[in-house]
Amino acid sequence: MERNVGTVSRGIRCPIIREGDDVGSIVVDSVLKAAGTDGFEMRDRDIVCITESIVARAQGNYASVDAIAADVKAKLGGETIGVIFPILSRNRFAICLKGIARGAKKVVLMLSYPSDEVGNALITMDQLDEAGIDPYRDVIDLKRYRELFGDNKHQFTGVDYVQYYSDIIRENGAEVEVIFANRAQDILKYTDKVLTCDIHTRERSKRLLKAAGASAVIGLDDILSSSVDGSGYNEEFGLLGSNKATEETVKLFPKTAESKVLVEDISRAFKEKTGKNVEVMIYGDGAFKDPVGKIWELADPRVGVAFTAGLEGTPNELKLKYLADNDFGHLQGDELKEAISGRIREKDGSLVGKMESEGTTPRQLTDLIGSLCDLTSGSGDKGTPVIHIQGYFDNYVSE
């Protein structure tokens, strides 16, 4: 029978996850319970995705602000340090900044401008143009910044992050100096011990700083990459992907090795209980951008934290619009449908570089699926940290 529904993404309600919970069993039971109450059946190549936050919570992967401070002090010496390129976030970075400040006597805070790495704006490009400032060259101190741009509050949060971050540093015992620059090397005029806080460009920043003569360079991924006095940690990403748990603790990104075991265990459990081959992924932030605020959602270091083998790779799809307008532009109705269906059935091997795939989305499957999941689950009170996806791998001829 011809199918009339394509991809379906369902948010699955689950119990509140606490440290030590068997998150794998909870996920499987919650999906199967939803299938029973909502009247859908599991199929081969269904995808079940779990938000990273409940995995990290079940793992108990938390750390205190003081653990952050101890690691920063041990790795950068505890005197004057440069903290460069942090994102502007109360949830993501402010709690980390508390610990960083406690691990130093002075923090030279270097903010990228006009916006941070993920698009949170301090000021606009129009303001820069009007002031005659070149963001690729000019280093601005706080006094000059205020003279030129005054007080600037975030479009959505209403927070003046320059003041907010400065206050956090002072309140946690360190002196603060704020500058605005976009070249990592510019911090070396103030200190040669640097913590670079960028996410996706961190390796380049480290390389440039080391080449320019910095005596000590670390990234957020190097803080809490191992346990400090029994704290949680992330062996691959350190503080990257962390967010605020309480006023004195952070929840870290899930431990990579444990997460890889978990997705395989969940997939195996679905096979045992349903006889179906189910793909499983733990996901972080989706990789999408807000067209109004210009904010790129990806504050996590990776969308796909861990996933089963069937989610590797990129889509291999034909562009129906291209076929309809070009190869089969002379056909209509059933003839057009049959011609396109035949081409889909005949496709073989990779379509990379072929015109009939032009315009399809050239991204990793895990990034696409993770974005779908993040939008489905939301970040607030929906209570659906597990997403069940059907039909993702279907096409126009699937029955």
mmCIF file of C-alpha atoms in Angstrom:
data_model
loop_
_atom_site.group_PDB
_atom_site.id
_atom_site.type_symbol
_atom_site.label_atom_id
_atom_site.label_comp_id
_atom_site.label_asym_id
_atom_site.label_seq_id
_atom_site.Cartn_x
_atom_site.Cartn_y
_atom_site.Cartn_z
ATOM 1 C CA MET A 1 0.000 0.000 0.000
ATOM 2 C CA GLU A 2 1.261 3.457 -0.879
ATOM 3 C CA ARG A 3 2.296 5.451 2.161
ATOM 4 C CA ASN A 4 0.956 8.991 2.482
ATOM 5 C CA VAL A 5 3.044 10.138 5.444
ATOM 6 C CA GLY A 6 6.788 10.736 5.364
ATOM 7 C CA THR A 7 9.026 11.556 8.304
ATOM 8 C CA VAL A 8 7.366 11.811 11.726
ATOM 9 C CA SER A 9 9.147 13.180 14.800
ATOM 10 C CA ARG A 10 7.550 12.505 18.191
ATOM 11 C CA GLY A 11 8.520 13.883 21.555
ATOM 12 C CA ILE A 12 8.362 11.120 24.170
ATOM 13 C CA ARG A 13 7.528 12.015 27.754
ATOM 14 C CA CYS A 14 9.720 10.394 30.387
ATOM 15 C CA PRO A 15 10.120 10.416 34.152
ATOM 16 C CA ILE A 16 12.481 13.030 35.583
ATOM 17 C CA ILE A 17 15.958 11.504 35.425
ATOM 18 C CA ARG A 18 18.163 11.537 38.510
ATOM 19 C CA GLU A 19 21.777 10.542 39.111
ATOM 20 C CA GLY A 20 22.181 6.772 39.069
ATOM 21 C CA ASP A 21 18.966 6.051 37.157
ATOM 22 C CA ASP A 22 19.064 3.325 34.496
ATOM 23 C CA VAL A 23 18.512 5.757 31.652
ATOM 24 C CA GLY A 24 18.653 3.015 29.008
ATOM 25 C CA SER A 25 15.733 1.088 30.482
ATOM 26 C CA ILE A 26 13.778 4.292 31.048
ATOM 27 C CA VAL A 27 14.206 5.314 27.408
ATOM 28 C CA VAL A 28 13.139 1.943 26.015
ATOM 29 C CA ASP A 29 10.172 1.624 28.361
ATOM 30 C CA SER A 30 9.014 5.197 27.678
ATOM 31 C CA VAL A 31 9.089 4.764 23.890
ATOM 32 C CA LEU A 32 7.245 1.446 24.008
ATOM 33 C CA LYS A 33 4.681 2.862 26.431
ATOM 34 C CA ALA A 34 4.083 5.790 24.058
ATOM 35 C CA ALA A 35 3.721 3.363 21.142
ATOM 36 C CA GLY A 36 1.020 1.514 23.055
ATOM 37 C CA THR A 37 -0.938 4.567 24.168
ATOM 38 C CA ASP A 38 -0.603 6.567 20.943
ATOM 39 C CA GLY A 39 -1.102 3.696 18.521
ATOM 40 C CA PHE A 40 2.134 3.552 16.514
ATOM 41 C CA GLU A 41 4.321 0.523 15.838
ATOM 42 C CA MET A 42 8.079 0.315 15.858
ATOM 43 C CA ARG A 43 9.658 -0.230 12.436
ATOM 44 C CA ASP A 44 13.095 -1.139 11.178
ATOM 45 C CA ARG A 45 15.345 1.918 10.929
ATOM 46 C CA ASP A 46 13.296 3.958 13.381
ATOM 47 C CA ILE A 47 15.532 6.398 15.253
ATOM 48 C CA VAL A 48 15.412 7.022 18.994
ATOM 49 C CA CYS A 49 17.342 10.036 20.222
ATOM 50 C CA ILE A 50 18.116 11.087 23.788
ATOM 51 C CA THR A 51 19.081 14.593 24.839
ATOM 52 C CA GLU A 52 22.565 14.752 26.327
ATOM 53 C CA SER A 53 21.335 16.412 29.504
ATOM 54 C CA ILE A 54 19.522 13.365 30.886
ATOM 55 C CA VAL A 55 22.449 11.103 30.022
ATOM 56 C CA ALA A 56 24.900 13.352 31.870
ATOM 57 C CA ARG A 57 22.462 13.615 34.784
ATOM 58 C CA ALA A 58 22.158 9.834 35.036
ATOM 59 C CA GLN A 59 25.956 9.566 34.862
ATOM 60 C CA GLY A 60 26.235 12.058 37.734
ATOM 61 C CA ASN A 61 28.590 14.126 35.636
ATOM 62 C CA TYR A 62 28.652 17.288 37.747
ATOM 63 C CA ALA A 63 31.438 19.493 39.052
ATOM 64 C CA SER A 64 31.676 22.380 41.464
ATOM 65 C CA VAL A 65 32.783 25.906 40.705
ATOM 66 C CA ASP A 66 35.650 25.329 43.117
ATOM 67 C CA ALA A 67 36.803 22.297 41.113
ATOM 68 C CA ILE A 68 36.956 24.542 38.037
ATOM 69 C CA ALA A 69 38.966 27.098 40.041
ATOM 70 C CA ALA A 70 41.448 24.482 41.219
ATOM 71 C CA ASP A 71 42.041 23.195 37.693
ATOM 72 C CA VAL A 72 42.449 26.700 36.242
ATOM 73 C CA LYS A 73 44.930 27.645 38.957
ATOM 74 C CA ALA A 74 46.914 24.430 38.516
ATOM 75 C CA LYS A 75 47.166 24.839 34.737
ATOM 76 C CA LEU A 76 47.629 28.622 34.426
ATOM 77 C CA GLY A 77 49.408 29.547 37.656
ATOM 78 C CA GLY A 78 46.807 31.578 39.516
ATOM 79 C CA GLU A 79 48.108 35.052 38.664
ATOM 80 C CA THR A 80 47.037 37.157 35.642
ATOM 81 C CA ILE A 81 45.310 35.138 32.929
ATOM 82 C CA GLY A 82 43.722 36.033 29.633
ATOM 83 C CA VAL A 83 40.224 34.669 29.070
ATOM 84 C CA ILE A 84 39.404 35.064 25.395
ATOM 85 C CA PHE A 85 36.423 34.523 23.089
ATOM 86 C CA PRO A 86 33.774 33.330 25.589
ATOM 87 C CA ILE A 87 30.206 33.061 24.366
ATOM 88 C CA LEU A 88 27.670 35.399 25.962
ATOM 89 C CA SER A 89 25.481 33.079 27.991
ATOM 90 C CA ARG A 90 24.168 33.032 31.535
ATOM 91 C CA ASN A 91 23.495 29.307 31.325
ATOM 92 C CA ARG A 92 26.589 28.202 29.429
ATOM 93 C CA PHE A 93 29.492 30.410 30.429
ATOM 94 C CA ALA A 94 28.672 32.589 33.437
ATOM 95 C CA ILE A 95 28.858 29.670 35.856
ATOM 96 C CA CYS A 96 32.219 28.629 34.383
ATOM 97 C CA LEU A 97 33.480 32.196 34.699
ATOM 98 C CA LYS A 98 32.879 32.050 38.444
ATOM 99 C CA GLY A 99 35.368 29.209 38.744
ATOM 100 C CA ILE A 100 37.824 30.763 36.314
ATOM 101 C CA ALA A 101 37.865 33.998 38.353
ATOM 102 C CA ARG A 102 38.425 32.094 41.601
ATOM 103 C CA GLY A 103 41.475 30.481 40.023
ATOM 104 C CA ALA A 104 43.259 33.773 39.221
ATOM 105 C CA LYS A 105 44.237 37.093 40.769
ATOM 106 C CA LYS A 106 43.413 39.053 37.618
ATOM 107 C CA VAL A 107 41.382 38.218 34.517
ATOM 108 C CA VAL A 108 41.919 40.073 31.266
ATOM 109 C CA LEU A 109 38.628 39.350 29.542
ATOM 110 C CA MET A 110 38.857 39.628 25.757
ATOM 111 C CA LEU A 111 35.473 39.621 24.035
ATOM 112 C CA SER A 112 35.035 39.135 20.310
ATOM 113 C CA TYR A 113 32.966 41.796 18.587
ATOM 114 C CA PRO A 114 30.463 42.710 17.171
ATOM 115 C CA SER A 115 29.208 39.264 18.301
ATOM 116 C CA ASP A 116 30.429 36.085 19.919
ATOM 117 C CA GLU A 117 31.176 32.828 18.146
ATOM 118 C CA VAL A 118 27.550 31.689 18.085
ATOM 119 C CA GLY A 119 26.064 35.030 17.074
ATOM 120 C CA ASN A 120 25.125 36.729 20.350
ATOM 121 C CA ALA A 121 25.648 40.409 19.554
ATOM 122 C CA LEU A 122 27.379 42.983 21.725
ATOM 123 C CA ILE A 123 26.858 45.634 19.063
ATOM 124 C CA THR A 124 25.823 45.737 15.412
ATOM 125 C CA MET A 125 27.881 46.019 12.263
ATOM 126 C CA ASP A 126 26.067 49.280 11.584
ATOM 127 C CA GLN A 127 27.392 50.662 14.880
ATOM 128 C CA LEU A 128 30.905 49.639 13.896
ATOM 129 C CA ASP A 129 30.586 51.257 10.490
ATOM 130 C CA GLU A 130 29.298 54.479 12.022
ATOM 131 C CA ALA A 131 32.178 54.551 14.513
ATOM 132 C CA GLY A 132 34.789 53.770 11.857
ATOM 133 C CA ILE A 133 35.987 50.662 13.697
ATOM 134 C CA ASP A 134 37.621 47.755 11.868
ATOM 135 C CA PRO A 135 36.816 44.567 13.829
ATOM 136 C CA TYR A 136 39.604 42.664 12.061
ATOM 137 C CA ARG A 137 42.271 45.086 13.246
ATOM 138 C CA ASP A 138 41.185 47.343 16.099
ATOM 139 C CA VAL A 139 41.610 46.497 19.780
ATOM 140 C CA ILE A 140 39.249 48.531 21.968
ATOM 141 C CA ASP A 141 39.485 49.002 25.723
ATOM 142 C CA LEU A 142 36.432 49.290 27.960
ATOM 143 C CA LYS A 143 36.579 53.090 28.232
ATOM 144 C CA ARG A 144 36.630 53.499 24.441
ATOM 145 C CA TYR A 145 33.891 50.879 24.023
ATOM 146 C CA ARG A 146 31.580 52.784 26.359
ATOM 147 C CA GLU A 147 32.382 56.113 24.700
ATOM 148 C CA LEU A 148 31.552 54.721 21.271
ATOM 149 C CA PHE A 149 28.678 52.364 22.016
ATOM 150 C CA GLY A 150 27.356 53.057 25.521
ATOM 151 C CA ASP A 151 25.407 50.334 27.318
ATOM 152 C CA ASN A 152 24.307 47.526 25.036
ATOM 153 C CA LYS A 153 21.842 44.913 26.214
ATOM 154 C CA HIS A 154 21.282 41.579 24.532
ATOM 155 C CA GLN A 155 18.304 41.574 22.173
ATOM 156 C CA PHE A 156 16.588 38.630 23.845
ATOM 157 C CA THR A 157 17.939 38.404 27.408
ATOM 158 C CA GLY A 158 18.186 42.127 28.181
ATOM 159 C CA VAL A 159 21.601 41.578 29.780
ATOM 160 C CA ASP A 160 24.618 43.864 29.369
ATOM 161 C CA TYR A 161 27.149 41.032 29.200
ATOM 162 C CA VAL A 162 30.156 43.314 29.510
ATOM 163 C CA GLN A 163 28.946 44.516 32.897
ATOM 164 C CA TYR A 164 27.570 41.119 33.889
ATOM 165 C CA TYR A 165 30.812 39.242 33.247
ATOM 166 C CA SER A 166 32.886 41.990 34.877
ATOM 167 C CA ASP A 167 30.747 41.791 38.009
ATOM 168 C CA ILE A 168 31.084 37.994 38.169
ATOM 169 C CA ILE A 169 34.867 38.227 38.018
ATOM 170 C CA ARG A 170 35.042 40.847 40.775
ATOM 171 C CA GLU A 171 32.525 39.064 42.983
ATOM 172 C CA ASN A 172 34.678 35.933 42.821
ATOM 173 C CA GLY A 173 37.829 37.638 44.006
ATOM 174 C CA ALA A 174 39.717 38.661 40.885
ATOM 175 C CA GLU A 175 40.591 41.988 39.327
ATOM 176 C CA VAL A 176 39.175 42.466 35.832
ATOM 177 C CA GLU A 177 40.237 44.294 32.691
ATOM 178 C CA VAL A 178 38.031 44.121 29.597
ATOM 179 C CA ILE A 179 39.180 44.502 26.005
ATOM 180 C CA PHE A 180 37.508 43.833 22.662
ATOM 181 C CA ALA A 181 39.447 42.133 19.863
ATOM 182 C CA ASN A 182 39.154 39.359 17.275
ATOM 183 C CA ARG A 183 42.763 38.201 16.911
ATOM 184 C CA ALA A 184 43.751 35.646 19.544
ATOM 185 C CA GLN A 185 47.307 36.992 19.599
ATOM 186 C CA ASP A 186 46.151 40.408 20.832
ATOM 187 C CA ILE A 187 45.761 39.047 24.367
ATOM 188 C CA LEU A 188 49.535 38.548 24.582
ATOM 189 C CA LYS A 189 50.033 42.301 25.071
ATOM 190 C CA TYR A 190 48.413 41.798 28.483
ATOM 191 C CA THR A 191 49.445 38.285 29.590
ATOM 192 C CA ASP A 192 51.109 35.181 28.159
ATOM 193 C CA LYS A 193 48.911 32.732 30.083
ATOM 194 C CA VAL A 194 45.681 32.218 28.173
ATOM 195 C CA LEU A 195 42.428 30.316 28.438
ATOM 196 C CA THR A 196 40.723 30.322 25.043
ATOM 197 C CA CYS A 197 36.986 29.748 25.413
ATOM 198 C CA ASP A 198 35.892 29.414 21.791
ATOM 199 C CA ILE A 199 34.160 26.187 20.870
ATOM 200 C CA HIS A 200 34.534 25.303 17.208
ATOM 201 C CA THR A 201 37.641 27.389 16.453
ATOM 202 C CA ARG A 202 39.578 26.458 19.584
ATOM 203 C CA GLU A 203 42.327 24.449 17.902
ATOM 204 C CA ARG A 204 43.198 27.357 15.610
ATOM 205 C CA SER A 205 43.224 29.790 18.531
ATOM 206 C CA LYS A 206 45.571 27.531 20.493
ATOM 207 C CA ARG A 207 47.879 27.162 17.507
ATOM 208 C CA LEU A 208 48.062 30.905 16.881
ATOM 209 C CA LEU A 209 48.727 31.692 20.537
ATOM 210 C CA LYS A 210 51.482 29.109 20.861
ATOM 211 C CA ALA A 211 53.113 30.307 17.646
ATOM 212 C CA ALA A 212 52.996 33.901 18.948
ATOM 213 C CA GLY A 213 54.877 33.004 22.119
ATOM 214 C CA ALA A 214 52.284 32.303 24.810
ATOM 215 C CA SER A 215 53.872 30.466 27.738
ATOM 216 C CA ALA A 216 50.695 28.572 28.684
ATOM 217 C CA VAL A 217 47.646 27.980 26.502
ATOM 218 C CA ILE A 218 44.617 25.874 27.350
ATOM 219 C CA GLY A 219 41.014 25.718 26.181
ATOM 220 C CA LEU A 220 37.775 25.010 27.987
ATOM 221 C CA ASP A 221 38.222 21.460 26.719
ATOM 222 C CA ASP A 222 41.342 21.189 28.901
ATOM 223 C CA ILE A 223 39.525 22.187 32.108
ATOM 224 C CA LEU A 224 38.022 19.186 33.937
ATOM 225 C CA SER A 225 39.223 16.790 31.264
ATOM 226 C CA SER A 226 39.990 14.568 34.254
ATOM 227 C CA SER A 227 38.533 14.492 37.737
ATOM 228 C CA VAL A 228 39.535 17.111 40.305
ATOM 229 C CA ASP A 229 39.093 15.848 43.867
ATOM 230 C CA GLY A 230 36.378 13.407 42.785
ATOM 231 C CA SER A 231 34.510 15.815 40.494
ATOM 232 C CA GLY A 232 32.812 14.888 37.267
ATOM 233 C CA TYR A 233 34.782 15.350 34.063
ATOM 234 C CA ASN A 234 34.689 14.869 30.320
ATOM 235 C CA GLU A 235 37.754 13.218 28.869
ATOM 236 C CA GLU A 236 37.199 14.664 25.391
ATOM 237 C CA PHE A 237 35.554 18.048 25.905
ATOM 238 C CA GLY A 238 36.255 19.183 29.477
ATOM 239 C CA LEU A 239 34.001 22.171 30.223
ATOM 240 C CA LEU A 240 32.756 22.456 26.642
ATOM 241 C CA GLY A 241 29.086 21.566 26.458
ATOM 242 C CA SER A 242 28.570 22.218 30.166
ATOM 243 C CA ASN A 243 25.763 24.304 31.583
ATOM 244 C CA LYS A 244 24.534 25.590 34.903
ATOM 245 C CA ALA A 245 23.066 23.106 37.374
ATOM 246 C CA THR A 246 23.017 25.247 40.546
ATOM 247 C CA GLU A 247 24.696 28.488 41.589
ATOM 248 C CA GLU A 248 27.788 26.474 42.545
ATOM 249 C CA THR A 249 27.768 23.490 40.167
ATOM 250 C CA VAL A 250 27.854 22.717 36.454
ATOM 251 C CA LYS A 251 26.505 19.725 34.570
ATOM 252 C CA LEU A 252 29.152 18.538 32.145
ATOM 253 C CA PHE A 253 28.726 17.004 28.696
ATOM 254 C CA PRO A 254 28.123 13.219 28.910
ATOM 255 C CA LYS A 255 31.216 11.061 29.126
ATOM 256 C CA THR A 256 32.000 9.896 25.611
ATOM 257 C CA ALA A 257 33.005 6.291 26.267
ATOM 258 C CA GLU A 258 29.985 5.571 28.484
ATOM 259 C CA SER A 259 27.661 7.214 25.966
ATOM 260 C CA LYS A 260 28.892 4.983 23.142
ATOM 261 C CA VAL A 261 28.131 1.907 25.224
ATOM 262 C CA LEU A 262 24.688 3.277 26.123
ATOM 263 C CA VAL A 263 23.452 3.765 22.544
ATOM 264 C CA GLU A 264 24.460 0.219 21.634
ATOM 265 C CA ASP A 265 22.721 -1.153 24.741
ATOM 266 C CA ILE A 266 19.503 0.717 23.931
ATOM 267 C CA SER A 267 19.528 -0.454 20.310
ATOM 268 C CA ARG A 268 20.047 -4.025 21.475
ATOM 269 C CA ALA A 269 17.159 -3.730 23.948
ATOM 270 C CA PHE A 270 14.783 -2.546 21.228
ATOM 271 C CA LYS A 271 15.817 -5.496 19.073
ATOM 272 C CA GLU A 272 15.123 -7.913 21.912
ATOM 273 C CA LYS A 273 11.725 -6.405 22.765
ATOM 274 C CA THR A 274 10.393 -5.552 19.301
ATOM 275 C CA GLY A 275 12.470 -7.500 16.788
ATOM 276 C CA LYS A 276 13.226 -4.205 15.010
ATOM 277 C CA ASN A 277 16.577 -2.660 14.174
ATOM 278 C CA VAL A 278 16.461 0.770 15.798
ATOM 279 C CA GLU A 279 19.138 3.430 15.413
ATOM 280 C CA VAL A 280 19.995 5.365 18.577
ATOM 281 C CA MET A 281 21.695 8.705 19.148
ATOM 282 C CA ILE A 282 22.480 10.988 22.078
ATOM 283 C CA TYR A 283 22.233 14.573 20.858
ATOM 284 C CA GLY A 284 23.312 18.027 21.972
ATOM 285 C CA ASP A 285 22.448 21.396 20.482
ATOM 286 C CA GLY A 286 20.963 21.366 17.007
ATOM 287 C CA ALA A 287 22.955 23.091 14.284
ATOM 288 C CA PHE A 288 20.587 25.836 13.153
ATOM 289 C CA LYS A 289 20.626 29.620 13.083
ATOM 290 C CA ASP A 290 18.000 32.152 14.140
ATOM 291 C CA PRO A 291 17.390 34.528 11.209
ATOM 292 C CA VAL A 292 16.249 37.382 13.477
ATOM 293 C CA GLY A 293 18.801 37.380 16.278
ATOM 294 C CA LYS A 294 21.496 35.790 14.065
ATOM 295 C CA ILE A 295 22.253 33.317 16.842
ATOM 296 C CA TRP A 296 23.704 29.980 15.818
ATOM 297 C CA GLU A 297 22.346 27.389 18.231
ATOM 298 C CA LEU A 298 25.449 25.188 18.379
ATOM 299 C CA ALA A 299 26.995 25.955 21.784
ATOM 300 C CA ASP A 300 27.789 22.267 22.316
ATOM 301 C CA PRO A 301 31.020 20.944 20.829
ATOM 302 C CA ARG A 302 29.171 18.280 18.865
ATOM 303 C CA VAL A 303 25.576 17.559 17.822
ATOM 304 C CA GLY A 304 25.888 13.772 17.831
ATOM 305 C CA VAL A 305 27.439 12.820 21.171
ATOM 306 C CA ALA A 306 27.250 9.107 20.428
ATOM 307 C CA PHE A 307 25.282 7.122 17.849
ATOM 308 C CA THR A 308 24.869 3.707 16.269
ATOM 309 C CA ALA A 309 26.581 2.878 12.982
ATOM 310 C CA GLY A 310 23.498 3.350 10.817
ATOM 311 C CA LEU A 311 23.581 7.107 11.460
ATOM 312 C CA GLU A 312 27.044 7.622 10.009
ATOM 313 C CA GLY A 313 27.481 9.495 6.743
ATOM 314 C CA THR A 314 25.485 12.049 4.760
ATOM 315 C CA PRO A 315 22.163 11.927 2.843
ATOM 316 C CA ASN A 316 22.257 10.358 -0.615
ATOM 317 C CA GLU A 317 19.140 11.838 -2.157
ATOM 318 C CA LEU A 318 17.857 12.941 -5.538
ATOM 319 C CA LYS A 319 16.295 16.381 -5.860
ATOM 320 C CA LEU A 320 12.699 15.785 -6.976
ATOM 321 C CA LYS A 321 12.294 19.391 -8.072
ATOM 322 C CA TYR A 322 15.334 19.115 -10.339
ATOM 323 C CA LEU A 323 14.037 15.918 -11.950
ATOM 324 C CA ALA A 324 10.550 17.362 -12.416
ATOM 325 C CA ASP A 325 11.824 20.597 -14.002
ATOM 326 C CA ASN A 326 14.632 19.127 -16.100
ATOM 327 C CA ASP A 327 14.829 15.426 -16.943
ATOM 328 C CA PHE A 328 11.056 14.954 -16.900
ATOM 329 C CA GLY A 329 9.843 18.481 -17.600
ATOM 330 C CA HIS A 330 7.750 17.171 -20.521
ATOM 331 C CA LEU A 331 5.724 14.754 -18.375
ATOM 332 C CA GLN A 332 2.603 15.205 -16.235
ATOM 333 C CA GLY A 333 0.512 13.249 -13.721
ATOM 334 C CA ASP A 334 1.016 9.501 -13.449
ATOM 335 C CA GLU A 335 3.704 9.475 -16.149
ATOM 336 C CA LEU A 336 5.750 12.018 -14.191
ATOM 337 C CA LYS A 337 5.273 10.118 -10.943
ATOM 338 C CA GLU A 338 6.335 6.827 -12.508
ATOM 339 C CA ALA A 339 9.376 8.344 -14.200
ATOM 340 C CA ILE A 340 10.616 9.934 -10.960
ATOM 341 C CA SER A 341 9.860 6.750 -8.992
ATOM 342 C CA GLY A 342 11.873 4.748 -11.487
ATOM 343 C CA ARG A 343 14.864 7.086 -11.196
ATOM 344 C CA ILE A 344 14.776 6.786 -7.397
ATOM 345 C CA ARG A 345 14.681 2.979 -7.596
ATOM 346 C CA GLU A 346 17.621 3.005 -9.987
ATOM 347 C CA LYS A 347 19.914 5.302 -8.013
ATOM 348 C CA ASP A 348 23.097 3.514 -7.117
ATOM 349 C CA GLY A 349 26.205 4.587 -5.231
ATOM 350 C CA SER A 350 27.096 8.096 -4.169
ATOM 351 C CA LEU A 351 25.330 11.049 -5.811
ATOM 352 C CA VAL A 352 28.011 13.547 -4.742
ATOM 353 C CA GLY A 353 28.740 15.949 -7.584
ATOM 354 C CA LYS A 354 25.800 14.889 -9.716
ATOM 355 C CA MET A 355 23.351 17.557 -10.865
ATOM 356 C CA GLU A 356 20.288 15.545 -9.889
ATOM 357 C CA SER A 357 21.344 15.838 -6.225
ATOM 358 C CA GLU A 358 22.022 19.587 -6.429
ATOM 359 C CA GLY A 359 20.276 21.456 -3.633
ATOM 360 C CA THR A 360 20.018 18.506 -1.242
ATOM 361 C CA THR A 361 21.394 19.208 2.231
ATOM 362 C CA PRO A 362 25.152 18.443 2.380
ATOM 363 C CA ARG A 363 25.458 17.745 6.106
ATOM 364 C CA GLN A 364 26.197 14.808 8.359
ATOM 365 C CA LEU A 365 23.105 12.757 9.139
ATOM 366 C CA THR A 366 23.739 13.196 12.849
ATOM 367 C CA ASP A 367 23.704 16.999 12.502
ATOM 368 C CA LEU A 368 20.445 16.958 10.563
ATOM 369 C CA ILE A 369 18.745 14.474 12.873
ATOM 370 C CA GLY A 370 20.054 16.224 15.979
ATOM 371 C CA SER A 371 18.631 19.530 14.764
ATOM 372 C CA LEU A 372 15.242 17.895 14.182
ATOM 373 C CA CYS A 373 15.369 16.428 17.682
ATOM 374 C CA ASP A 374 16.427 19.683 19.350
ATOM 375 C CA LEU A 375 13.552 21.551 17.731
ATOM 376 C CA THR A 376 11.120 18.798 18.710
ATOM 377 C CA SER A 377 12.209 18.499 22.342
ATOM 378 C CA GLY A 378 12.689 22.220 22.962
ATOM 379 C CA SER A 379 14.718 23.533 25.879
ATOM 380 C CA GLY A 380 12.016 24.302 28.421
ATOM 381 C CA ASP A 381 9.116 22.465 30.002
ATOM 382 C CA LYS A 382 7.905 20.143 27.228
ATOM 383 C CA GLY A 383 9.122 17.149 29.214
ATOM 384 C CA THR A 384 10.111 15.176 26.110
ATOM 385 C CA PRO A 385 13.871 14.495 26.359
ATOM 386 C CA VAL A 386 13.526 11.455 24.101
ATOM 387 C CA ILE A 387 12.556 11.718 20.433
ATOM 388 C CA HIS A 388 11.180 8.908 18.283
ATOM 389 C CA ILE A 389 11.586 9.407 14.530
ATOM 390 C CA GLN A 390 9.950 7.282 11.849
ATOM 391 C CA GLY A 391 10.368 7.427 8.096
ATOM 392 C CA TYR A 392 13.582 9.439 8.088
ATOM 393 C CA PHE A 393 15.231 7.085 5.633
ATOM 394 C CA ASP A 394 12.119 6.682 3.476
ATOM 395 C CA ASN A 395 11.783 8.238 0.051
ATOM 396 C CA TYR A 396 9.071 8.878 -2.520
ATOM 397 C CA VAL A 397 8.713 5.186 -3.395
ATOM 398 C CA SER A 398 8.753 3.717 0.122
ATOM 399 C CA GLU A 399 5.728 1.617 1.018
#
